[in-house]
mmCIF file with all atom_site columns, C-alpha atoms in Angstrom:
data_model
loop_
_atom_site.group_PDB
_atom_site.id
_atom_site.type_symbol
_atom_site.label_atom_id
_atom_site.label_alt_id
_atom_site.label_comp_id
_atom_site.label_asym_id
_atom_site.label_entity_id
_atom_site.label_seq_id
_atom_site.pdbx_PDB_ins_code
_atom_site.Cartn_x
_atom_site.Cartn_y
_atom_site.Cartn_z
_atom_site.occupancy
_atom_site.B_iso_or_equiv
_atom_site.pdbx_formal_charge
_atom_site.auth_seq_id
_atom_site.auth_comp_id
_atom_site.auth_asym_id
_atom_site.auth_atom_id
_atom_site.pdbx_PDB_model_num
ATOM 1   C CA . MET A 1 1   ? 26.334 106.720 26.385 1.00 78.00 ? 121 MET A CA 1
ATOM 2   C CA . ARG A 1 2   ? 26.578 105.211 22.899 1.00 90.00 ? 122 ARG A CA 1
ATOM 3   C CA . TYR A 1 3   ? 29.015 106.370 20.220 1.00 94.00 ? 123 TYR A CA 1
ATOM 4   C CA . GLN A 1 4   ? 29.929 105.752 16.605 1.00 94.00 ? 124 GLN A CA 1
ATOM 5   C CA . GLN A 1 5   ? 32.916 106.717 14.482 1.00 95.00 ? 125 GLN A CA 1
ATOM 6   C CA . ARG A 1 6   ? 32.714 109.284 11.691 1.00 95.00 ? 126 ARG A CA 1
ATOM 7   C CA . GLU A 1 7   ? 35.229 109.146 8.845  1.00 95.00 ? 127 GLU A CA 1
ATOM 8   C CA . CYS A 1 8   ? 36.249 111.941 6.486  1.00 96.00 ? 128 CYS A CA 1
ATOM 9   C CA . GLN A 1 9   ? 35.471 111.168 2.840  1.00 95.00 ? 129 GLN A CA 1
ATOM 10  C CA . ALA A 1 10  ? 38.134 113.450 1.371  1.00 95.00 ? 130 ALA A CA 1
ATOM 11  C CA . ALA A 1 11  ? 40.978 111.683 -0.404 1.00 92.00 ? 131 ALA A CA 1
ATOM 12  C CA . GLY A 1 12  ? 44.198 112.023 1.559  1.00 92.00 ? 132 GLY A CA 1
ATOM 13  C CA . CYS A 1 13  ? 42.584 113.100 4.829  1.00 95.00 ? 133 CYS A CA 1
ATOM 14  C CA . GLY A 1 14  ? 41.366 109.934 6.539  1.00 90.00 ? 134 GLY A CA 1
ATOM 15  C CA . LEU A 1 15  ? 40.422 111.554 9.851  1.00 96.00 ? 135 LEU A CA 1
ATOM 16  C CA . SER A 1 16  ? 38.293 109.276 12.048 1.00 96.00 ? 136 SER A CA 1
ATOM 17  C CA . PHE A 1 17  ? 36.655 110.472 15.265 1.00 95.00 ? 137 PHE A CA 1
ATOM 18  C CA . PRO A 1 18  ? 33.783 109.544 17.638 1.00 95.00 ? 138 PRO A CA 1
ATOM 19  C CA . VAL A 1 19  ? 30.438 111.297 18.038 1.00 95.00 ? 139 VAL A CA 1
ATOM 20  C CA . ALA A 1 20  ? 27.326 110.404 19.998 1.00 93.00 ? 140 ALA A CA 1
ATOM 21  C CA . GLU A 1 21  ? 25.028 107.900 18.314 1.00 90.00 ? 141 GLU A CA 1
ATOM 22  C CA . ALA A 1 22  ? 23.002 109.496 15.485 1.00 84.00 ? 142 ALA A CA 1
ATOM 23  C CA . SER A 1 23  ? 24.524 112.919 16.228 1.00 88.00 ? 143 SER A CA 1
ATOM 24  C CA . GLU A 1 24  ? 24.788 115.411 13.392 1.00 87.00 ? 144 GLU A CA 1
ATOM 25  C CA . LEU A 1 25  ? 27.904 116.869 14.978 1.00 91.00 ? 145 LEU A CA 1
ATOM 26  C CA . GLY A 1 26  ? 30.960 116.219 12.845 1.00 93.00 ? 146 GLY A CA 1
ATOM 27  C CA . SER A 1 27  ? 29.056 115.959 9.590  1.00 94.00 ? 147 SER A CA 1
ATOM 28  C CA . ARG A 1 28  ? 31.924 118.083 8.256  1.00 94.00 ? 148 ARG A CA 1
ATOM 29  C CA . CYS A 1 29  ? 35.530 117.121 8.929  1.00 95.00 ? 149 CYS A CA 1
ATOM 30  C CA . PRO A 1 30  ? 37.073 119.380 11.603 1.00 95.00 ? 150 PRO A CA 1
ATOM 31  C CA . LEU A 1 31  ? 40.381 119.355 9.682  1.00 94.00 ? 151 LEU A CA 1
ATOM 32  C CA . CYS A 1 32  ? 39.438 119.862 6.026  1.00 96.00 ? 152 CYS A CA 1
ATOM 33  C CA . GLN A 1 33  ? 35.674 120.537 6.173  1.00 96.00 ? 153 GLN A CA 1
ATOM 34  C CA . ALA A 1 34  ? 34.883 117.704 3.725  1.00 96.00 ? 154 ALA A CA 1
ATOM 35  C CA . PRO A 1 35  ? 31.754 115.587 4.336  1.00 95.00 ? 155 PRO A CA 1
ATOM 36  C CA . THR A 1 36  ? 32.033 112.659 6.762  1.00 95.00 ? 156 THR A CA 1
ATOM 37  C CA . ARG A 1 37  ? 30.107 109.392 7.100  1.00 94.00 ? 157 ARG A CA 1
ATOM 38  C CA . PHE A 1 38  ? 29.366 106.963 9.918  1.00 94.00 ? 158 PHE A CA 1
ATOM 39  C CA . VAL A 1 39  ? 31.540 103.820 9.917  1.00 94.00 ? 159 VAL A CA 1
ATOM 40  C CA . GLY A 1 40  ? 31.643 100.743 12.128 1.00 92.00 ? 160 GLY A CA 1
ATOM 41  C CA . GLU A 1 41  ? 29.236 99.628  14.818 1.00 92.00 ? 161 GLU A CA 1
ATOM 42  C CA . VAL A 1 42  ? 27.665 101.722 17.542 1.00 93.00 ? 162 VAL A CA 1
ATOM 43  C CA . TYR A 1 43  ? 29.415 101.053 20.871 1.00 91.00 ? 163 TYR A CA 1
ATOM 44  C CA . ASP A 1 44  ? 29.012 101.858 24.557 1.00 90.00 ? 164 ASP A CA 1
ATOM 45  C CA . THR A 1 45  ? 31.668 103.527 26.684 1.00 84.00 ? 165 THR A CA 1
ATOM 46  C CA . GLN A 1 46  ? 32.813 101.245 29.484 1.00 75.00 ? 166 GLN A CA 1
ATOM 47  C CA . GLU A 1 47  ? 33.296 102.642 32.976 1.00 72.00 ? 167 GLU A CA 1
ATOM 48  C CA . VAL A 1 48  ? 34.960 100.945 35.939 1.00 68.00 ? 168 VAL A CA 1
ATOM 49  C CA . HIS A 1 49  ? 33.250 100.752 39.314 1.00 71.00 ? 169 HIS A CA 1
ATOM 50  C CA . GLU A 1 50  ? 35.036 98.550  41.811 1.00 67.00 ? 170 GLU A CA 1
ATOM 51  C CA . ASP A 1 51  ? 34.667 98.229  45.583 1.00 68.00 ? 171 ASP A CA 1
ATOM 52  C CA . ARG A 1 52  ? 38.350 97.713  46.299 1.00 67.00 ? 172 ARG A CA 1
ATOM 53  C CA . ILE A 1 53  ? 39.510 97.928  49.904 1.00 71.00 ? 173 ILE A CA 1
ATOM 54  C CA . ALA A 1 54  ? 42.481 100.286 50.117 1.00 74.00 ? 174 ALA A CA 1
ATOM 55  C CA . SER A 1 55  ? 45.537 98.908  51.891 1.00 80.00 ? 175 SER A CA 1
ATOM 56  C CA . GLY A 1 56  ? 47.053 102.306 52.519 1.00 84.00 ? 176 GLY A CA 1
ATOM 57  C CA . PRO A 1 57  ? 46.164 105.273 54.724 1.00 90.00 ? 177 PRO A CA 1
ATOM 58  C CA . ARG A 1 58  ? 43.425 107.806 54.270 1.00 93.00 ? 178 ARG A CA 1
ATOM 59  C CA . VAL A 1 59  ? 44.595 110.565 51.935 1.00 96.00 ? 179 VAL A CA 1
ATOM 60  C CA . GLU A 1 60  ? 43.701 114.241 51.675 1.00 97.00 ? 180 GLU A CA 1
ATOM 61  C CA . ALA A 1 61  ? 45.325 116.998 49.615 1.00 98.00 ? 181 ALA A CA 1
ATOM 62  C CA . LEU A 1 62  ? 46.420 120.586 50.139 1.00 98.00 ? 182 LEU A CA 1
ATOM 63  C CA . LEU A 1 63  ? 46.784 122.619 46.956 1.00 98.00 ? 183 LEU A CA 1
ATOM 64  C CA . ASP A 1 64  ? 49.041 125.611 47.559 1.00 97.00 ? 184 ASP A CA 1
ATOM 65  C CA . ASN A 1 65  ? 48.228 128.217 44.893 1.00 95.00 ? 185 ASN A CA 1
ATOM 66  C CA . VAL A 1 66  ? 47.811 125.750 42.034 1.00 95.00 ? 186 VAL A CA 1
ATOM 67  C CA . ARG A 1 67  ? 46.798 128.215 39.353 1.00 92.00 ? 187 ARG A CA 1
ATOM 68  C CA . SER A 1 68  ? 45.344 126.092 36.522 1.00 93.00 ? 188 SER A CA 1
ATOM 69  C CA . LEU A 1 69  ? 41.605 125.476 36.541 1.00 90.00 ? 189 LEU A CA 1
ATOM 70  C CA . ARG A 1 70  ? 42.129 122.404 34.358 1.00 92.00 ? 190 ARG A CA 1
ATOM 71  C CA . ASN A 1 71  ? 44.745 120.945 36.691 1.00 93.00 ? 191 ASN A CA 1
ATOM 72  C CA . VAL A 1 72  ? 42.570 121.423 39.762 1.00 95.00 ? 192 VAL A CA 1
ATOM 73  C CA . GLY A 1 73  ? 39.500 119.986 38.056 1.00 93.00 ? 193 GLY A CA 1
ATOM 74  C CA . SER A 1 74  ? 41.548 116.994 36.944 1.00 92.00 ? 194 SER A CA 1
ATOM 75  C CA . MET A 1 75  ? 42.780 116.484 40.518 1.00 95.00 ? 195 MET A CA 1
ATOM 76  C CA . PHE A 1 76  ? 39.208 116.421 41.802 1.00 96.00 ? 196 PHE A CA 1
ATOM 77  C CA . ARG A 1 77  ? 38.374 113.707 39.296 1.00 92.00 ? 197 ARG A CA 1
ATOM 78  C CA . THR A 1 78  ? 41.432 111.727 40.434 1.00 94.00 ? 198 THR A CA 1
ATOM 79  C CA . ALA A 1 79  ? 40.515 112.310 44.080 1.00 95.00 ? 199 ALA A CA 1
ATOM 80  C CA . ASP A 1 80  ? 37.077 110.815 43.474 1.00 92.00 ? 200 ASP A CA 1
ATOM 81  C CA . GLY A 1 81  ? 38.590 107.731 41.839 1.00 92.00 ? 201 GLY A CA 1
ATOM 82  C CA . ALA A 1 82  ? 41.345 107.155 44.393 1.00 93.00 ? 202 ALA A CA 1
ATOM 83  C CA . GLY A 1 83  ? 39.177 107.798 47.436 1.00 92.00 ? 203 GLY A CA 1
ATOM 84  C CA . VAL A 1 84  ? 40.849 111.036 48.549 1.00 95.00 ? 204 VAL A CA 1
ATOM 85  C CA . THR A 1 85  ? 38.545 112.359 51.253 1.00 95.00 ? 205 THR A CA 1
ATOM 86  C CA . HIS A 1 86  ? 39.146 116.122 51.306 1.00 97.00 ? 206 HIS A CA 1
ATOM 87  C CA . MET A 1 87  ? 40.703 118.748 49.043 1.00 97.00 ? 207 MET A CA 1
ATOM 88  C CA . HIS A 1 88  ? 42.071 121.759 50.954 1.00 98.00 ? 208 HIS A CA 1
ATOM 89  C CA . LEU A 1 89  ? 42.382 124.626 48.469 1.00 97.00 ? 209 LEU A CA 1
ATOM 90  C CA . GLY A 1 90  ? 44.783 127.413 49.379 1.00 97.00 ? 210 GLY A CA 1
ATOM 91  C CA . GLY A 1 91  ? 45.433 130.902 48.022 1.00 95.00 ? 211 GLY A CA 1
ATOM 92  C CA . PHE A 1 92  ? 44.248 131.512 44.464 1.00 94.00 ? 212 PHE A CA 1
ATOM 93  C CA . THR A 1 93  ? 43.664 127.815 43.722 1.00 95.00 ? 213 THR A CA 1
ATOM 94  C CA . PRO A 1 94  ? 40.358 127.694 41.759 1.00 92.00 ? 214 PRO A CA 1
ATOM 95  C CA . THR A 1 95  ? 37.405 126.181 43.626 1.00 90.00 ? 215 THR A CA 1
ATOM 96  C CA . PRO A 1 96  ? 34.339 124.283 42.390 1.00 90.00 ? 216 PRO A CA 1
ATOM 97  C CA . ALA A 1 97  ? 32.453 127.578 42.637 1.00 86.00 ? 217 ALA A CA 1
ATOM 98  C CA . HIS A 1 98  ? 34.081 128.590 39.331 1.00 86.00 ? 218 HIS A CA 1
ATOM 99  C CA . PRO A 1 99  ? 31.498 128.282 36.519 1.00 83.00 ? 219 PRO A CA 1
ATOM 100 C CA . LYS A 1 100 ? 33.892 126.315 34.266 1.00 84.00 ? 220 LYS A CA 1
ATOM 101 C CA . PHE A 1 101 ? 35.208 123.963 36.964 1.00 82.00 ? 221 PHE A CA 1
ATOM 102 C CA . ALA A 1 102 ? 32.937 121.040 36.081 1.00 80.00 ? 222 ALA A CA 1
ATOM 103 C CA . LYS A 1 103 ? 34.217 120.989 32.495 1.00 83.00 ? 223 LYS A CA 1
ATOM 104 C CA . THR A 1 104 ? 37.340 119.166 33.723 1.00 84.00 ? 224 THR A CA 1
ATOM 105 C CA . SER A 1 105 ? 36.165 117.623 37.003 1.00 83.00 ? 225 SER A CA 1
ATOM 106 C CA . LEU A 1 106 ? 33.098 116.129 35.258 1.00 79.00 ? 226 LEU A CA 1
ATOM 107 C CA . GLY A 1 107 ? 30.998 116.266 38.415 1.00 79.00 ? 227 GLY A CA 1
ATOM 108 C CA . ALA A 1 108 ? 33.619 114.837 40.790 1.00 82.00 ? 228 ALA A CA 1
ATOM 109 C CA . GLU A 1 109 ? 33.429 118.036 42.826 1.00 83.00 ? 229 GLU A CA 1
ATOM 110 C CA . ARG A 1 110 ? 30.033 116.823 44.053 1.00 83.00 ? 230 ARG A CA 1
ATOM 111 C CA . SER A 1 111 ? 31.528 113.702 45.667 1.00 82.00 ? 231 SER A CA 1
ATOM 112 C CA . VAL A 1 112 ? 34.778 115.079 47.139 1.00 92.00 ? 232 VAL A CA 1
ATOM 113 C CA . ALA A 1 113 ? 34.669 117.351 50.184 1.00 95.00 ? 233 ALA A CA 1
ATOM 114 C CA . TRP A 1 114 ? 36.601 120.600 49.839 1.00 96.00 ? 234 TRP A CA 1
ATOM 115 C CA . SER A 1 115 ? 37.338 123.817 51.672 1.00 96.00 ? 235 SER A CA 1
ATOM 116 C CA . HIS A 1 116 ? 39.177 127.028 50.856 1.00 97.00 ? 236 HIS A CA 1
ATOM 117 C CA . GLN A 1 117 ? 41.715 128.932 52.956 1.00 96.00 ? 237 GLN A CA 1
ATOM 118 C CA . PRO A 1 118 ? 43.216 132.209 51.646 1.00 96.00 ? 238 PRO A CA 1
ATOM 119 C CA . ASP A 1 119 ? 46.581 131.367 53.237 1.00 96.00 ? 239 ASP A CA 1
ATOM 120 C CA . ALA A 1 120 ? 47.745 127.826 52.423 1.00 97.00 ? 240 ALA A CA 1
ATOM 121 C CA . SER A 1 121 ? 50.456 128.074 55.085 1.00 97.00 ? 241 SER A CA 1
ATOM 122 C CA . ALA A 1 122 ? 47.826 128.705 57.747 1.00 97.00 ? 242 ALA A CA 1
ATOM 123 C CA . ALA A 1 123 ? 45.845 125.756 56.408 1.00 97.00 ? 243 ALA A CA 1
ATOM 124 C CA . ALA A 1 124 ? 48.964 123.570 56.699 1.00 98.00 ? 244 ALA A CA 1
ATOM 125 C CA . ALA A 1 125 ? 49.467 124.626 60.326 1.00 98.00 ? 245 ALA A CA 1
ATOM 126 C CA . ALA A 1 126 ? 45.852 123.765 61.159 1.00 98.00 ? 246 ALA A CA 1
ATOM 127 C CA . LEU A 1 127 ? 46.138 120.360 59.497 1.00 98.00 ? 247 LEU A CA 1
ATOM 128 C CA . VAL A 1 128 ? 49.285 119.504 61.475 1.00 98.00 ? 248 VAL A CA 1
ATOM 129 C CA . ALA A 1 129 ? 47.623 120.678 64.676 1.00 98.00 ? 249 ALA A CA 1
ATOM 130 C CA . ALA A 1 130 ? 44.744 118.309 63.891 1.00 97.00 ? 250 ALA A CA 1
ATOM 131 C CA . GLY A 1 131 ? 47.184 115.396 63.836 1.00 97.00 ? 251 GLY A CA 1
ATOM 132 C CA . LYS A 1 132 ? 47.444 114.957 60.096 1.00 97.00 ? 252 LYS A CA 1
ATOM 133 C CA . ARG A 1 133 ? 50.704 114.144 58.309 1.00 97.00 ? 253 ARG A CA 1
ATOM 134 C CA . LEU A 1 134 ? 51.822 116.459 55.529 1.00 98.00 ? 254 LEU A CA 1
ATOM 135 C CA . TRP A 1 135 ? 53.738 114.931 52.610 1.00 98.00 ? 255 TRP A CA 1
ATOM 136 C CA . ALA A 1 136 ? 54.851 117.431 49.989 1.00 97.00 ? 256 ALA A CA 1
ATOM 137 C CA . LEU A 1 137 ? 55.345 116.375 46.380 1.00 96.00 ? 257 LEU A CA 1
ATOM 138 C CA . GLU A 1 138 ? 58.413 118.448 45.631 1.00 94.00 ? 258 GLU A CA 1
ATOM 139 C CA . GLY A 1 139 ? 62.099 118.301 44.773 1.00 91.00 ? 259 GLY A CA 1
ATOM 140 C CA . GLY A 1 140 ? 64.950 119.720 46.815 1.00 90.00 ? 260 GLY A CA 1
ATOM 141 C CA . PRO A 1 141 ? 67.468 118.434 49.353 1.00 90.00 ? 261 PRO A CA 1
ATOM 142 C CA . ARG A 1 142 ? 64.859 116.796 51.596 1.00 93.00 ? 262 ARG A CA 1
ATOM 143 C CA . SER A 1 143 ? 63.087 114.918 48.844 1.00 94.00 ? 263 SER A CA 1
ATOM 144 C CA . ARG A 1 144 ? 63.039 111.115 48.814 1.00 95.00 ? 264 ARG A CA 1
ATOM 145 C CA . ASP A 1 145 ? 61.806 108.698 46.170 1.00 94.00 ? 265 ASP A CA 1
ATOM 146 C CA . LEU A 1 146 ? 58.046 108.315 46.633 1.00 95.00 ? 266 LEU A CA 1
ATOM 147 C CA . PHE A 1 147 ? 58.217 104.587 45.894 1.00 92.00 ? 267 PHE A CA 1
ATOM 148 C CA . GLU A 1 148 ? 60.700 104.106 48.724 1.00 92.00 ? 268 GLU A CA 1
ATOM 149 C CA . LEU A 1 149 ? 58.370 105.841 51.181 1.00 93.00 ? 269 LEU A CA 1
ATOM 150 C CA . VAL A 1 150 ? 55.299 103.644 50.652 1.00 89.00 ? 270 VAL A CA 1
ATOM 151 C CA . ASP A 1 151 ? 56.003 101.402 53.634 1.00 86.00 ? 271 ASP A CA 1
ATOM 152 C CA . ARG A 1 152 ? 56.225 104.483 55.892 1.00 88.00 ? 272 ARG A CA 1
ATOM 153 C CA . ALA A 1 153 ? 52.737 105.592 54.896 1.00 90.00 ? 273 ALA A CA 1
ATOM 154 C CA . GLY A 1 154 ? 50.902 103.219 57.218 1.00 88.00 ? 274 GLY A CA 1
ATOM 155 C CA . GLY A 1 155 ? 47.459 101.720 56.793 1.00 88.00 ? 275 GLY A CA 1
ATOM 156 C CA . PRO A 1 156 ? 43.779 102.658 56.994 1.00 88.00 ? 276 PRO A CA 1
ATOM 157 C CA . GLY A 1 157 ? 43.895 103.054 60.790 1.00 89.00 ? 277 GLY A CA 1
ATOM 158 C CA . ASP A 1 158 ? 46.770 105.526 60.807 1.00 91.00 ? 278 ASP A CA 1
ATOM 159 C CA . PRO A 1 159 ? 46.443 109.330 60.722 1.00 94.00 ? 279 PRO A CA 1
ATOM 160 C CA . PRO A 1 160 ? 45.694 110.568 57.196 1.00 95.00 ? 280 PRO A CA 1
ATOM 161 C CA . ILE A 1 161 ? 48.401 111.795 54.871 1.00 97.00 ? 281 ILE A CA 1
ATOM 162 C CA . VAL A 1 162 ? 47.808 115.203 53.301 1.00 98.00 ? 282 VAL A CA 1
ATOM 163 C CA . LEU A 1 163 ? 49.523 115.398 49.919 1.00 98.00 ? 283 LEU A CA 1
ATOM 164 C CA . VAL A 1 164 ? 50.784 118.942 49.390 1.00 98.00 ? 284 VAL A CA 1
ATOM 165 C CA . LEU A 1 165 ? 51.147 120.224 45.841 1.00 97.00 ? 285 LEU A CA 1
ATOM 166 C CA . GLY A 1 166 ? 52.248 123.702 44.908 1.00 95.00 ? 286 GLY A CA 1
ATOM 167 C CA . HIS A 1 167 ? 52.240 126.319 42.184 1.00 91.00 ? 287 HIS A CA 1
ATOM 168 C CA . GLU A 1 168 ? 53.151 124.889 38.784 1.00 87.00 ? 288 GLU A CA 1
ATOM 169 C CA . VAL A 1 169 ? 56.269 127.106 38.518 1.00 88.00 ? 289 VAL A CA 1
ATOM 170 C CA . SER A 1 170 ? 57.331 128.204 42.019 1.00 90.00 ? 290 SER A CA 1
ATOM 171 C CA . GLY A 1 171 ? 56.367 125.002 43.831 1.00 91.00 ? 291 GLY A CA 1
ATOM 172 C CA . VAL A 1 172 ? 55.310 124.589 47.463 1.00 95.00 ? 292 VAL A CA 1
ATOM 173 C CA . ASP A 1 173 ? 55.721 127.478 49.921 1.00 95.00 ? 293 ASP A CA 1
ATOM 174 C CA . PRO A 1 174 ? 58.899 126.839 52.025 1.00 96.00 ? 294 PRO A CA 1
ATOM 175 C CA . ARG A 1 175 ? 56.901 127.577 55.186 1.00 96.00 ? 295 ARG A CA 1
ATOM 176 C CA . ILE A 1 176 ? 54.706 124.589 54.345 1.00 97.00 ? 296 ILE A CA 1
ATOM 177 C CA . ILE A 1 177 ? 57.687 122.399 53.457 1.00 97.00 ? 297 ILE A CA 1
ATOM 178 C CA . ALA A 1 178 ? 59.054 123.067 56.947 1.00 97.00 ? 298 ALA A CA 1
ATOM 179 C CA . ARG A 1 179 ? 55.892 121.522 58.443 1.00 97.00 ? 299 ARG A CA 1
ATOM 180 C CA . CYS A 1 180 ? 55.979 118.406 56.252 1.00 97.00 ? 300 CYS A CA 1
ATOM 181 C CA . GLU A 1 181 ? 56.768 115.001 57.683 1.00 96.00 ? 301 GLU A CA 1
ATOM 182 C CA . GLU A 1 182 ? 58.096 113.891 54.285 1.00 96.00 ? 302 GLU A CA 1
ATOM 183 C CA . VAL A 1 183 ? 59.054 115.518 51.000 1.00 97.00 ? 303 VAL A CA 1
ATOM 184 C CA . ALA A 1 184 ? 58.535 113.018 48.210 1.00 96.00 ? 304 ALA A CA 1
ATOM 185 C CA . ARG A 1 185 ? 59.558 113.092 44.570 1.00 94.00 ? 305 ARG A CA 1
ATOM 186 C CA . VAL A 1 186 ? 58.240 111.080 41.646 1.00 92.00 ? 306 VAL A CA 1
ATOM 187 C CA . PRO A 1 187 ? 61.315 109.610 39.908 1.00 91.00 ? 307 PRO A CA 1
ATOM 188 C CA . MET A 1 188 ? 61.963 111.043 36.446 1.00 90.00 ? 308 MET A CA 1
ATOM 189 C CA . ALA A 1 189 ? 63.820 109.027 33.789 1.00 91.00 ? 309 ALA A CA 1
ATOM 190 C CA . GLY A 1 190 ? 63.733 111.543 30.926 1.00 90.00 ? 310 GLY A CA 1
ATOM 191 C CA . ILE A 1 191 ? 64.978 115.045 30.230 1.00 90.00 ? 311 ILE A CA 1
ATOM 192 C CA . LYS A 1 192 ? 62.267 116.782 32.257 1.00 87.00 ? 312 LYS A CA 1
ATOM 193 C CA . GLY A 1 193 ? 62.612 117.318 35.993 1.00 84.00 ? 313 GLY A CA 1
ATOM 194 C CA . SER A 1 194 ? 58.959 117.102 36.994 1.00 87.00 ? 314 SER A CA 1
ATOM 195 C CA . LEU A 1 195 ? 55.500 115.937 35.942 1.00 88.00 ? 315 LEU A CA 1
ATOM 196 C CA . ASN A 1 196 ? 52.396 118.012 35.416 1.00 91.00 ? 316 ASN A CA 1
ATOM 197 C CA . VAL A 1 197 ? 51.006 118.707 38.896 1.00 94.00 ? 317 VAL A CA 1
ATOM 198 C CA . SER A 1 198 ? 47.763 116.826 38.279 1.00 94.00 ? 318 SER A CA 1
ATOM 199 C CA . VAL A 1 199 ? 49.634 113.786 36.935 1.00 96.00 ? 319 VAL A CA 1
ATOM 200 C CA . ALA A 1 200 ? 51.990 113.764 39.944 1.00 96.00 ? 320 ALA A CA 1
ATOM 201 C CA . PHE A 1 201 ? 48.966 113.923 42.235 1.00 96.00 ? 321 PHE A CA 1
ATOM 202 C CA . GLY A 1 202 ? 47.400 110.931 40.497 1.00 96.00 ? 322 GLY A CA 1
ATOM 203 C CA . VAL A 1 203 ? 50.574 108.859 40.810 1.00 96.00 ? 323 VAL A CA 1
ATOM 204 C CA . ALA A 1 204 ? 50.947 109.633 44.522 1.00 96.00 ? 324 ALA A CA 1
ATOM 205 C CA . ALA A 1 205 ? 47.277 109.312 45.481 1.00 96.00 ? 325 ALA A CA 1
ATOM 206 C CA . TYR A 1 206 ? 46.843 105.867 43.951 1.00 94.00 ? 326 TYR A CA 1
ATOM 207 C CA . LEU A 1 207 ? 50.215 104.649 45.173 1.00 94.00 ? 327 LEU A CA 1
ATOM 208 C CA . LEU A 1 208 ? 49.557 105.640 48.780 1.00 94.00 ? 328 LEU A CA 1
ATOM 209 C CA . ARG A 1 209 ? 46.011 104.317 48.784 1.00 92.00 ? 329 ARG A CA 1
ATOM 210 C CA . HIS A 1 210 ? 46.613 100.959 47.123 1.00 87.00 ? 330 HIS A CA 1
ATOM 211 C CA . ALA A 1 211 ? 50.269 99.947  46.748 1.00 72.00 ? 331 ALA A CA 1
ATOM 212 C CA . ARG A 1 212 ? 51.401 99.332  50.337 1.00 61.00 ? 332 ARG A CA 1
ATOM 213 C CA . GLY A 1 213 ? 53.516 96.205  50.473 1.00 48.00 ? 333 GLY A CA 1
ATOM 214 C CA . VAL A 1 214 ? 54.165 96.021  46.718 1.00 45.00 ? 334 VAL A CA 1
ATOM 215 C CA . VAL A 1 215 ? 57.568 94.491  45.949 1.00 41.00 ? 335 VAL A CA 1
ATOM 216 C CA . LEU A 1 216 ? 59.560 96.891  43.801 1.00 46.00 ? 336 LEU A CA 1
ATOM 217 C CA . ASN A 1 217 ? 61.852 95.647  41.025 1.00 45.00 ? 337 ASN A CA 1
ATOM 218 C CA . PRO A 1 218 ? 60.998 91.952  41.500 1.00 47.00 ? 338 PRO A CA 1
ATOM 219 C CA . THR A 1 219 ? 63.471 89.409  40.142 1.00 46.00 ? 339 THR A CA 1
ATOM 220 C CA . ARG A 1 220 ? 62.406 88.384  36.668 1.00 40.00 ? 340 ARG A CA 1
ATOM 221 C CA . ARG A 1 221 ? 61.712 84.694  36.394 1.00 40.00 ? 341 ARG A CA 1
ATOM 222 C CA . GLY A 1 222 ? 61.820 83.004  33.026 1.00 40.00 ? 342 GLY A CA 1
#
């Protein structure tokens, strides 16, 4: 799709924002309602499509009562990009059947397999029984640095890892944690103790799929 920038003409405002080529949307500034004008050249958005062979294991996800429609939609979009093969949705986690789901997933729900189970703990038990490895993204006494666990993840021929993510406030059900092979944490360097659940999922999914064998903290050479 092609876009062009619109610029507010009011003195002291200066807002600049993109609209579709020749679109009348934004003819008034969304901040001050002054008239706007097109500036600069029309440009195309650039997408990335790359057939990269993953070095890590197959990855699935189990969402244990993740409440936010936006977070779940975002995770489907990440799953499509990272090559996550199945999204297991537990409890009240929104599903692609929701009429507003595609607003965030942007169609990724059509390329990623999914299923729903009312009890996420029962889903976890079934996944373990099927030979899959559960890795929870969670804090607590069992948690280990995700980056230190990469070499334990295995490769494409190993049993898949199911990333388990829980409710944005209460976290993963302890009954599910008890079934997990690993409990992994994303290291936090700031004042906050955790990332947004969809961001944490993106970090873990891409790391497990593509970063096996990466040397951490390499010696700087000048």
